[in-house]
Short mmCIF file of C-alpha atoms in Angstrom, two decimals:
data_model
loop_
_atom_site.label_atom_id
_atom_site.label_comp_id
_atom_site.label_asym_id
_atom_site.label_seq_id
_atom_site.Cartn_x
_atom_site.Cartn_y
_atom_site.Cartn_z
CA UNK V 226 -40.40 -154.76 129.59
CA UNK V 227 -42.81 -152.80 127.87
CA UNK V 228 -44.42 -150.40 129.43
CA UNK V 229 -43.84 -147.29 131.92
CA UNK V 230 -46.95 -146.58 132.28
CA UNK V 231 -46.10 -145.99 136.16
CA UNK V 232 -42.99 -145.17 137.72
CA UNK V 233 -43.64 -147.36 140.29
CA UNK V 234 -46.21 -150.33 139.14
CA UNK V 235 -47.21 -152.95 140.96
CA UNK V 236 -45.09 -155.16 142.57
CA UNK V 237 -44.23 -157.87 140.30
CA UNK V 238 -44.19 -155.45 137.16
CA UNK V 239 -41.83 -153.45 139.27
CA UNK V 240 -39.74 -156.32 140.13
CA UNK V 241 -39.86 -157.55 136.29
CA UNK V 242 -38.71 -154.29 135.37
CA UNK V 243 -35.81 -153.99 137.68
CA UNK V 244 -34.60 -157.31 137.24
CA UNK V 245 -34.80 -156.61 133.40
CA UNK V 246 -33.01 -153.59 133.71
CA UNK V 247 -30.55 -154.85 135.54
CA UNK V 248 -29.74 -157.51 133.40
CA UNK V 249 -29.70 -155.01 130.77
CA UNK V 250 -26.69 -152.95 132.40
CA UNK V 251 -25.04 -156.81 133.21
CA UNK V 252 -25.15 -157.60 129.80
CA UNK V 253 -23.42 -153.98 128.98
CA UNK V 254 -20.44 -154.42 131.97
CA UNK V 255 -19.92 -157.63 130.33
CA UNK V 256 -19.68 -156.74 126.85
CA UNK V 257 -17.46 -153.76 128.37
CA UNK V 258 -15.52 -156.64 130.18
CA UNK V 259 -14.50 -158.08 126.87
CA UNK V 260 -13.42 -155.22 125.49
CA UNK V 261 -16.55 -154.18 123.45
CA UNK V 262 -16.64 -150.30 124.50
CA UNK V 263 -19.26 -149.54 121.14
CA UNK V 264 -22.53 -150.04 123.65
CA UNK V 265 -24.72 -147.92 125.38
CA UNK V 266 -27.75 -148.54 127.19
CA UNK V 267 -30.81 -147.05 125.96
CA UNK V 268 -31.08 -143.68 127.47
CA UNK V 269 -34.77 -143.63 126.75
CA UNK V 270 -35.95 -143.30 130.67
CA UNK V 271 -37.45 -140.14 132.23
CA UNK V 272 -35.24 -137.42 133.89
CA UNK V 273 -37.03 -138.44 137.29
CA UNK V 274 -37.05 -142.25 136.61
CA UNK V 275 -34.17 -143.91 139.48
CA UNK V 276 -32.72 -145.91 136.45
CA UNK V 277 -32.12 -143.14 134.26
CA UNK V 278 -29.16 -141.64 136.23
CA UNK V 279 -28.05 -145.25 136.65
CA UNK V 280 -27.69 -145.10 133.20
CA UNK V 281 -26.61 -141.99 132.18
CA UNK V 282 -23.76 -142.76 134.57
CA UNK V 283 -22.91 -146.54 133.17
CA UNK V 284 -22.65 -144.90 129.47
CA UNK V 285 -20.42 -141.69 131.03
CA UNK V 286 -18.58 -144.19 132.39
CA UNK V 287 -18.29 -146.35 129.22
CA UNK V 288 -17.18 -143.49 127.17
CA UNK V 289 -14.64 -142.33 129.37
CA UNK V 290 -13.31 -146.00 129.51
CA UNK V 291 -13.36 -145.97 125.99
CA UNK V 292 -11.40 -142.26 125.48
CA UNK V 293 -8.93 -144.05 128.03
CA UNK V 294 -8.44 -147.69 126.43
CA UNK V 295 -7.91 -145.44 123.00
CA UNK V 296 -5.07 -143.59 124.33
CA UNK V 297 -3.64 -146.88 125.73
CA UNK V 298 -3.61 -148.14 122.63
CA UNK V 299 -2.21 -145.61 120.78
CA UNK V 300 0.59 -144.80 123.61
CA UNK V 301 1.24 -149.03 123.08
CA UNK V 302 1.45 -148.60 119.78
CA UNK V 303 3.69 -145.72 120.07
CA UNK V 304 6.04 -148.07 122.41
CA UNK V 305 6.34 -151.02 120.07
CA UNK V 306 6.95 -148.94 117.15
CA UNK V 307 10.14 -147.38 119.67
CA UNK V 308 10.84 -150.75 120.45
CA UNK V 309 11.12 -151.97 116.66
CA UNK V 310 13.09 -148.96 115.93
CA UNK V 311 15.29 -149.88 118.99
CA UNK V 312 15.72 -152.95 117.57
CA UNK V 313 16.31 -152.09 114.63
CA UNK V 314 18.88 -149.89 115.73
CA UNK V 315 21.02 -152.85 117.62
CA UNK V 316 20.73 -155.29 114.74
CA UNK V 317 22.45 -152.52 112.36
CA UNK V 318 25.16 -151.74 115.26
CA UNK V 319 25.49 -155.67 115.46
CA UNK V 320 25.87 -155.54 111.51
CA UNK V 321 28.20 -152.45 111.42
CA UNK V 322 30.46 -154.15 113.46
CA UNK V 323 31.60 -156.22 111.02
CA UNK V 324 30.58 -154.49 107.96
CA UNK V 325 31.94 -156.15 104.36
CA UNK V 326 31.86 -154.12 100.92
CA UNK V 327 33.40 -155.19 97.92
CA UNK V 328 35.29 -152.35 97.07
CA UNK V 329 36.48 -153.25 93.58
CA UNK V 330 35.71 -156.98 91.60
CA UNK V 331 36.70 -159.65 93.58
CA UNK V 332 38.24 -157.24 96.23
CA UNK V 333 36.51 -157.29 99.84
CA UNK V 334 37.47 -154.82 102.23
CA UNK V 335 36.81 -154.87 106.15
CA UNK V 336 37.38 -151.82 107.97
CA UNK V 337 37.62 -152.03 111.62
CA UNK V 338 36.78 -149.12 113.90
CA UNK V 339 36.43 -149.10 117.79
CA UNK V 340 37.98 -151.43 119.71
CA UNK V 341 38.92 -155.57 118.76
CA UNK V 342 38.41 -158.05 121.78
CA UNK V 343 38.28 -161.90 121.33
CA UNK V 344 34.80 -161.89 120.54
CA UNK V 345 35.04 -159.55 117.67
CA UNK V 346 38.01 -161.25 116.66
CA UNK V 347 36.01 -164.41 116.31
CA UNK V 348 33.38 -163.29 114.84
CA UNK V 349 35.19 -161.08 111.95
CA UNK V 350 37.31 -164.63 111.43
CA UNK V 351 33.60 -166.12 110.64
CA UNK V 352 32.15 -163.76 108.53
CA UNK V 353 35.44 -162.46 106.25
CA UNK V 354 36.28 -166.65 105.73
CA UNK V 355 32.50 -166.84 104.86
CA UNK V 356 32.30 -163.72 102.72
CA UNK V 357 35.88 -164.52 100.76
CA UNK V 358 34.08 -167.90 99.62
CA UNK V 359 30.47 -166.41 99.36
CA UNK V 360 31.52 -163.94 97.00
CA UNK V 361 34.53 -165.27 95.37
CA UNK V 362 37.03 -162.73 96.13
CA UNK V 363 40.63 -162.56 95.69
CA UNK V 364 42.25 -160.37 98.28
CA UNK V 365 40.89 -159.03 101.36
CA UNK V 366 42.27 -156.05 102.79
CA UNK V 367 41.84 -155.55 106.67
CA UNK V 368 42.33 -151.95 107.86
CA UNK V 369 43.00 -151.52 111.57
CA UNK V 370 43.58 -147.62 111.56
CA UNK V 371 42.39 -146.13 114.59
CA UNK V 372 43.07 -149.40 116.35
CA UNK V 373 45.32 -148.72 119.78
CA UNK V 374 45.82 -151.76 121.40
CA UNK V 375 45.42 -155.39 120.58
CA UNK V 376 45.73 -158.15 123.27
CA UNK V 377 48.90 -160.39 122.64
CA UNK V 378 46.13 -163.63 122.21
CA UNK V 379 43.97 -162.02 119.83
CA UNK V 380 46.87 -160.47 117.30
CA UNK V 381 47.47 -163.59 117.34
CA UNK V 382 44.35 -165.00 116.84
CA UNK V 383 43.62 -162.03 113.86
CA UNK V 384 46.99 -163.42 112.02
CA UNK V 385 45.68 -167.08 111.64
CA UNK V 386 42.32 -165.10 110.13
CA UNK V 387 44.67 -164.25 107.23
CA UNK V 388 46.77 -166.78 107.40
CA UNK V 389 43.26 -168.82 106.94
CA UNK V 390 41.99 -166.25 104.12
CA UNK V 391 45.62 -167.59 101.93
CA UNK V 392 44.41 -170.98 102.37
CA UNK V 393 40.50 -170.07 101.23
CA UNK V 394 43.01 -169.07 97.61
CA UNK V 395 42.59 -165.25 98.26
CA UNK V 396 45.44 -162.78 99.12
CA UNK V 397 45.21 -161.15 102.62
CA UNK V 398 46.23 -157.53 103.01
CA UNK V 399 46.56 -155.82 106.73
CA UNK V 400 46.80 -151.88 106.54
CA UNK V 401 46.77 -148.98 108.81
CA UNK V 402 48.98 -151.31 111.71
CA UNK V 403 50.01 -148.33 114.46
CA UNK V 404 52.97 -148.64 116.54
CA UNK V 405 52.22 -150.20 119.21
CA UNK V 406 50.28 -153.36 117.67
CA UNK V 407 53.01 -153.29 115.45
CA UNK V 408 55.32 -154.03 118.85
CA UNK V 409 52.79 -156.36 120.10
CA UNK V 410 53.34 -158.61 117.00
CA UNK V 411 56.96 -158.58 116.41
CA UNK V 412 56.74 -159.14 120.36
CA UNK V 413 54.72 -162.17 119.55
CA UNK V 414 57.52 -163.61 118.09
CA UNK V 415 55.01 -164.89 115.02
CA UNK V 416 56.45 -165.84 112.04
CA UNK V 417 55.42 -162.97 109.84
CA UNK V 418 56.30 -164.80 106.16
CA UNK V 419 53.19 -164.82 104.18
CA UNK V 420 51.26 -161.52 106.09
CA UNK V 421 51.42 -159.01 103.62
CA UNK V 422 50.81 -154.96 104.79
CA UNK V 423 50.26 -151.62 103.87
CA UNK V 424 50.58 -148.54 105.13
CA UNK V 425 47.30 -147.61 104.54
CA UNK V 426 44.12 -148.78 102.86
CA UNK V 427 44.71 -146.42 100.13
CA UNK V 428 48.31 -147.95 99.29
CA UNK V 429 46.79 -151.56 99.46
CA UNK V 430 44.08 -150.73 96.79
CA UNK V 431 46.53 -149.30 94.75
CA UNK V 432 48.68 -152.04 94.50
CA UNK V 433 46.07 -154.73 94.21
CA UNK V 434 43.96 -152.64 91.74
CA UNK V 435 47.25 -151.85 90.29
CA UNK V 436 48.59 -155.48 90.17
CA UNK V 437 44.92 -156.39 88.45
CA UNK V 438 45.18 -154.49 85.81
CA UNK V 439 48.64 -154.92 84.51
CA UNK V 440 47.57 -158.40 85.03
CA UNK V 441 44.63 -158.22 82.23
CA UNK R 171 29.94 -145.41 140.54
CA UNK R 172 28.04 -146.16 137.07
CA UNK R 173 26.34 -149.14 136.14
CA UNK R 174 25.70 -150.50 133.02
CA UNK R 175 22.92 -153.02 132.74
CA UNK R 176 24.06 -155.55 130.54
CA UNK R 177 21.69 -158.20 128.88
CA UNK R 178 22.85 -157.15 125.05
CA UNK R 179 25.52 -156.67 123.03
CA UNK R 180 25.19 -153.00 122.73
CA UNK R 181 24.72 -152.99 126.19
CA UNK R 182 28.33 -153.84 125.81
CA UNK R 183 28.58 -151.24 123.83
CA UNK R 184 27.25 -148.76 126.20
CA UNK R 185 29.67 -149.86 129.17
CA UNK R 186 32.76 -149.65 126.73
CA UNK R 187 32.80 -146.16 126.02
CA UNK R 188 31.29 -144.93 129.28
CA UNK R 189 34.69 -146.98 130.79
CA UNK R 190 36.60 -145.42 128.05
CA UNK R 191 35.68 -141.84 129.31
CA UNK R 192 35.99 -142.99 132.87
CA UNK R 193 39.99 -144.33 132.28
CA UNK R 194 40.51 -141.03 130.27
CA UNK R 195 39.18 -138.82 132.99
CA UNK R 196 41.21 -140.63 135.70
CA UNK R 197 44.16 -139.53 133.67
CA UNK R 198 44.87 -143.02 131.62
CA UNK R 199 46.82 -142.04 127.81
CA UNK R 200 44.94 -143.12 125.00
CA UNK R 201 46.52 -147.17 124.73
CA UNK R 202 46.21 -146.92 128.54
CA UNK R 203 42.39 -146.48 128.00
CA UNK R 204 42.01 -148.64 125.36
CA UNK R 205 43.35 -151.13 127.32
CA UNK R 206 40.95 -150.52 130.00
CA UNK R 207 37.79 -150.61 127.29
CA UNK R 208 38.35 -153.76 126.37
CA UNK R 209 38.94 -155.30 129.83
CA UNK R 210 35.02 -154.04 129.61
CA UNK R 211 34.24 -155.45 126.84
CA UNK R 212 35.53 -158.76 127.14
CA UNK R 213 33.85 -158.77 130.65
CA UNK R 214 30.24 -157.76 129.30
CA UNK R 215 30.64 -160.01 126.77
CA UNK R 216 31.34 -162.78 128.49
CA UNK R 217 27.95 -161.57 130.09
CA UNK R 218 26.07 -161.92 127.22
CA UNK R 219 27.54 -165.15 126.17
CA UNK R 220 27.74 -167.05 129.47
CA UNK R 221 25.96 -165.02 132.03
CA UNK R 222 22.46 -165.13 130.78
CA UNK R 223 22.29 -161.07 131.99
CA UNK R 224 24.02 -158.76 134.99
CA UNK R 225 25.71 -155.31 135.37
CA UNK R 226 28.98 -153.93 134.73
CA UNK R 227 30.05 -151.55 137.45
CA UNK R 228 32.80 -149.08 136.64
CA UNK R 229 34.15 -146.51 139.17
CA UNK R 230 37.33 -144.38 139.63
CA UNK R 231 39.32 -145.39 142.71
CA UNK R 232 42.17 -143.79 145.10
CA UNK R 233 44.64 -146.02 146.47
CA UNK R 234 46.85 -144.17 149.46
CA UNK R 235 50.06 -146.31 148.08
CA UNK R 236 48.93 -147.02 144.66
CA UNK R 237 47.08 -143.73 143.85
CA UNK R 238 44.46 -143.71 141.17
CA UNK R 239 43.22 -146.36 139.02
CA UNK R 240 39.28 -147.71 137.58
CA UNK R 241 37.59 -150.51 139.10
CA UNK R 242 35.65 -152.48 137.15
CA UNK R 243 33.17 -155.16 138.87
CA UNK R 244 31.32 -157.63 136.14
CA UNK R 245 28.24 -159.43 137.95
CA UNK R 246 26.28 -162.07 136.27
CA UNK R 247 23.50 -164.39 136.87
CA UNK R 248 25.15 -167.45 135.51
CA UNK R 249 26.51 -170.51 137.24
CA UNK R 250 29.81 -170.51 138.66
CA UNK R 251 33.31 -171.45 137.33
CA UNK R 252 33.52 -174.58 137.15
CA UNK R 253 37.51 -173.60 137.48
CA UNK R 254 38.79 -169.97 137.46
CA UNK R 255 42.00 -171.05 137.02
CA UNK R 256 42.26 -172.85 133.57
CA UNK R 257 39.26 -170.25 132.08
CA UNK R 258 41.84 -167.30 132.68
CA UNK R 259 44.01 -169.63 130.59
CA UNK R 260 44.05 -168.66 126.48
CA UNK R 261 42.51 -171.08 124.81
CA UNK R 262 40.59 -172.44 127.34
CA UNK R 263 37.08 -172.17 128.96
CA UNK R 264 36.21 -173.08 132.74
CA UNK R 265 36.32 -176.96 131.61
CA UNK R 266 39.68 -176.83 129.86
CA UNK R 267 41.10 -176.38 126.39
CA UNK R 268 39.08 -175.73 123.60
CA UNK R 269 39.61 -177.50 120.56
CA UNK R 270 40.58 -176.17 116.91
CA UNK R 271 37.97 -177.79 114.90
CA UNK R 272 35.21 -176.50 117.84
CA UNK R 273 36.46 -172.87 117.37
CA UNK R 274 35.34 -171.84 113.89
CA UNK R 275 31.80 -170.86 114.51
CA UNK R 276 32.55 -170.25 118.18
CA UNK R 277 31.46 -166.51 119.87
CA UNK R 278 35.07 -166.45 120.94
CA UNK R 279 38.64 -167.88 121.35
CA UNK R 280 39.06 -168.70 124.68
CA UNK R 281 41.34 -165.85 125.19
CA UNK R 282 38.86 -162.88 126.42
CA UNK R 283 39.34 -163.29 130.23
CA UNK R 284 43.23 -164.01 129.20
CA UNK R 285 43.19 -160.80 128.24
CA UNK R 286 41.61 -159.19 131.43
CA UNK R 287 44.45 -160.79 132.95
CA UNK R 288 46.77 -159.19 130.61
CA UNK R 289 45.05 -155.78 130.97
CA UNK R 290 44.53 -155.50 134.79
CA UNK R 291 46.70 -155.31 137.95
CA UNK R 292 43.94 -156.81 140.04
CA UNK R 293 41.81 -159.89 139.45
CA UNK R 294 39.32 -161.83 141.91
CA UNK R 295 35.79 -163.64 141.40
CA UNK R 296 33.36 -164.15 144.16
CA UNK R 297 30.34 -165.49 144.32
CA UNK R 298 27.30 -162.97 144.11
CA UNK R 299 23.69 -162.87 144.91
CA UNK R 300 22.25 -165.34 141.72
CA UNK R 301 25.55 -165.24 140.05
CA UNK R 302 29.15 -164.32 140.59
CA UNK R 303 31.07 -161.33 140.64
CA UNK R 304 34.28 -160.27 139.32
CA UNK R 305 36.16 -157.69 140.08
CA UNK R 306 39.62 -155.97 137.96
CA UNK R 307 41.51 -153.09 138.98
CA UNK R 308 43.90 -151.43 136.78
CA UNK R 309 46.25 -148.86 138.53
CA UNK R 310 47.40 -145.95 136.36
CA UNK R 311 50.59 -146.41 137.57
CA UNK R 312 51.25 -150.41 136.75
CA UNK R 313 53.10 -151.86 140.07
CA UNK R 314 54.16 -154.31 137.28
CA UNK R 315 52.50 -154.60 133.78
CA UNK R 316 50.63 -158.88 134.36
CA UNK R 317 50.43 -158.93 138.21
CA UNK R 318 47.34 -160.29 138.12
CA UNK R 319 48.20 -163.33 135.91
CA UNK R 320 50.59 -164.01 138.63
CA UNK R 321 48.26 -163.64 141.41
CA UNK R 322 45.24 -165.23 139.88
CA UNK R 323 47.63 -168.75 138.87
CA UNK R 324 48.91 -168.92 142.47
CA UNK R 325 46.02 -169.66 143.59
#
């Protein structure tokens, strides 16, 4: 489609030219379609020609798709990054939950805040018996301050933790026990041989750390 | 009435201390509450373990003869009990005991909905739309401290 020598030529140039252009503007939609919003037609018609508003309007219309698909892919981007930091966020709760530090050589401590249901109690079994052998530790000292209440079946289940800690070779140390879990045990009717406490996390380093030296 | 969506643990999370501050607000003491949060939690978690994803629904209620107390209604879309009964038994799930050598490793001890019964005055499951329901009252004042263990195993 060469020339525009008339607006209006004869008929088959006319029909040549509009089926060209309109193949033109097909091939743009579909390049649009797949996500190609770089094109433009060629804006190289007269003001009066029919085709040059046609035109004008399909590469408006192409930028303003264009300004649009940007900001939708920023905003997206914006929401997975919130969504990774989300995530983020509930892995380290997860992790916090049963957080493990080795608070002196060969001593692990696990201190428990919030609340202790069966499913925490299992899972604190799993990773203090995994952690005593990982890292080779002697004593483990589990602080419950700030712990109310304990269900009767999962004291029970959290004294066969250190009862199984003794038989990993390490020394199991419970501090901060409040009143009423303290009832709940004895209540229990457990036998208690073998559970060794503290008042408080401070005493039980003490002693251990105290106990370790005299020892070397 | 609040509702927790719960498909996640810290969904859990989320419905323990909004029951927390519920119980406290209806006038429960501290161990009173506590005891309350973790009927929650062992409720949502059994949620995320067993019942693929639901809601925990938590509301303050008004009894004429037993006067104030928290509601708190666990629905999930998993299957059925298989038996209510023996899973409200410790050590057990809805098929029966579970054994020693499965438990290490296991997300739990068999004990959680033991401890609902322990914690609550009121106990009941029915079946919901895509799921089941259940439902725990505690009262603040206890008519007597594991009524619903004795309801629940007389069925």
């Amino acid at each position: 489609m060469s020339q525009k020598n008339e607006l209006f030529g004869e008929g088959f140039e006319l029909e040549t030219e509009v089926f060209d252009r309109i193949a033109k503007i097909l091939m743009l939609l579909s390049d649009v379609a797949t996500g190609d919003y770089s094109v433009r037609l060629d804006e190289d018609l007269p003001e009066s020609h029919p085709f040059g508003a046609l035109y004008r309007g399909v590469n408006e219309m192409v930028t303003s798709l264009r300004t649009t698909h940007e900001s939708a892919v920023a905003y997206q981007q914006e929401l997975e990054d919130k969504l990774a930091t989300i995530e983020a966020q509930r892995a380290a709760i997860r992790d916090l939950s049963t957080p493990i530090m080795e608070v002196w050589e060969g001593v692990l401590c696990l201190p428990v805040v919030g609340i202790i249901d069966t499913t925490r109690s299992a899972e604190m079994t799993d990773a203090l018996l995994r952690a005593v052998v990982d890292k080779g530790a002697t004593c483990a000292i589990i602080d419950i301050t700030g712990i109310e209440v304990m269900d009767t079946r999962t004291a029970d289940h959290f004294l066969r933790m250190v009862k199984s800690v003794r038989l990993l070779g390490a020394q199991c140390v419970l501090t901060g026990i409040n009143p009423s879990i303290s009832q709940t045990i004895v209540h229990m009717g457990v036998d208690l041989a073998g559970v060794e406490t503290h008042r408080s996390l401070r005493a039980a380093l003490q002693n251990w750390v105290g106990d370790d030296e005299e020892k070397t | 009435m609040k509702r927790f969506r719960v498909a996640d643990w810290t969904d859990v999370l989320a419905a323990r201390v909004g029951v927390r501050d519920l119980a406290r607000r209806t006038g429960f003491g501290r161990k009173d509450a506590e005891e309350v949060c973790i009927v929650a939690s062992e409720l949502g978690s059994n949620i995320v373990k067993y019942g693929i994803q639901g809601e925990i629904a938590i509301e303050a209620i008004d009894d004429a003869d037993r006067g104030p107390g928290v509601r708190i209604a666990a629905r999930d879309q998993g299957p059925p009990f298989r038996s209510f009964e023996t899973a409200l038994l410790d050590g057990c799930d809805d098929r029966g005991p579970i054994l020693p050598e499965a438990m290490f490793g296991r997300a739990g001890i068999g004990a959680g909905l033991g401890a609902v019964v322990r914690f609550t005055d009121e106990l009941a499951v029915h079946p919901a739309p895509a799921g089941k329901e259940i439902v725990a009252v505690r009262w603040l004042r206890r008519p007597k401290p594991g009524a619903a263990r004795a309801q629940a195993y007389s069925k």
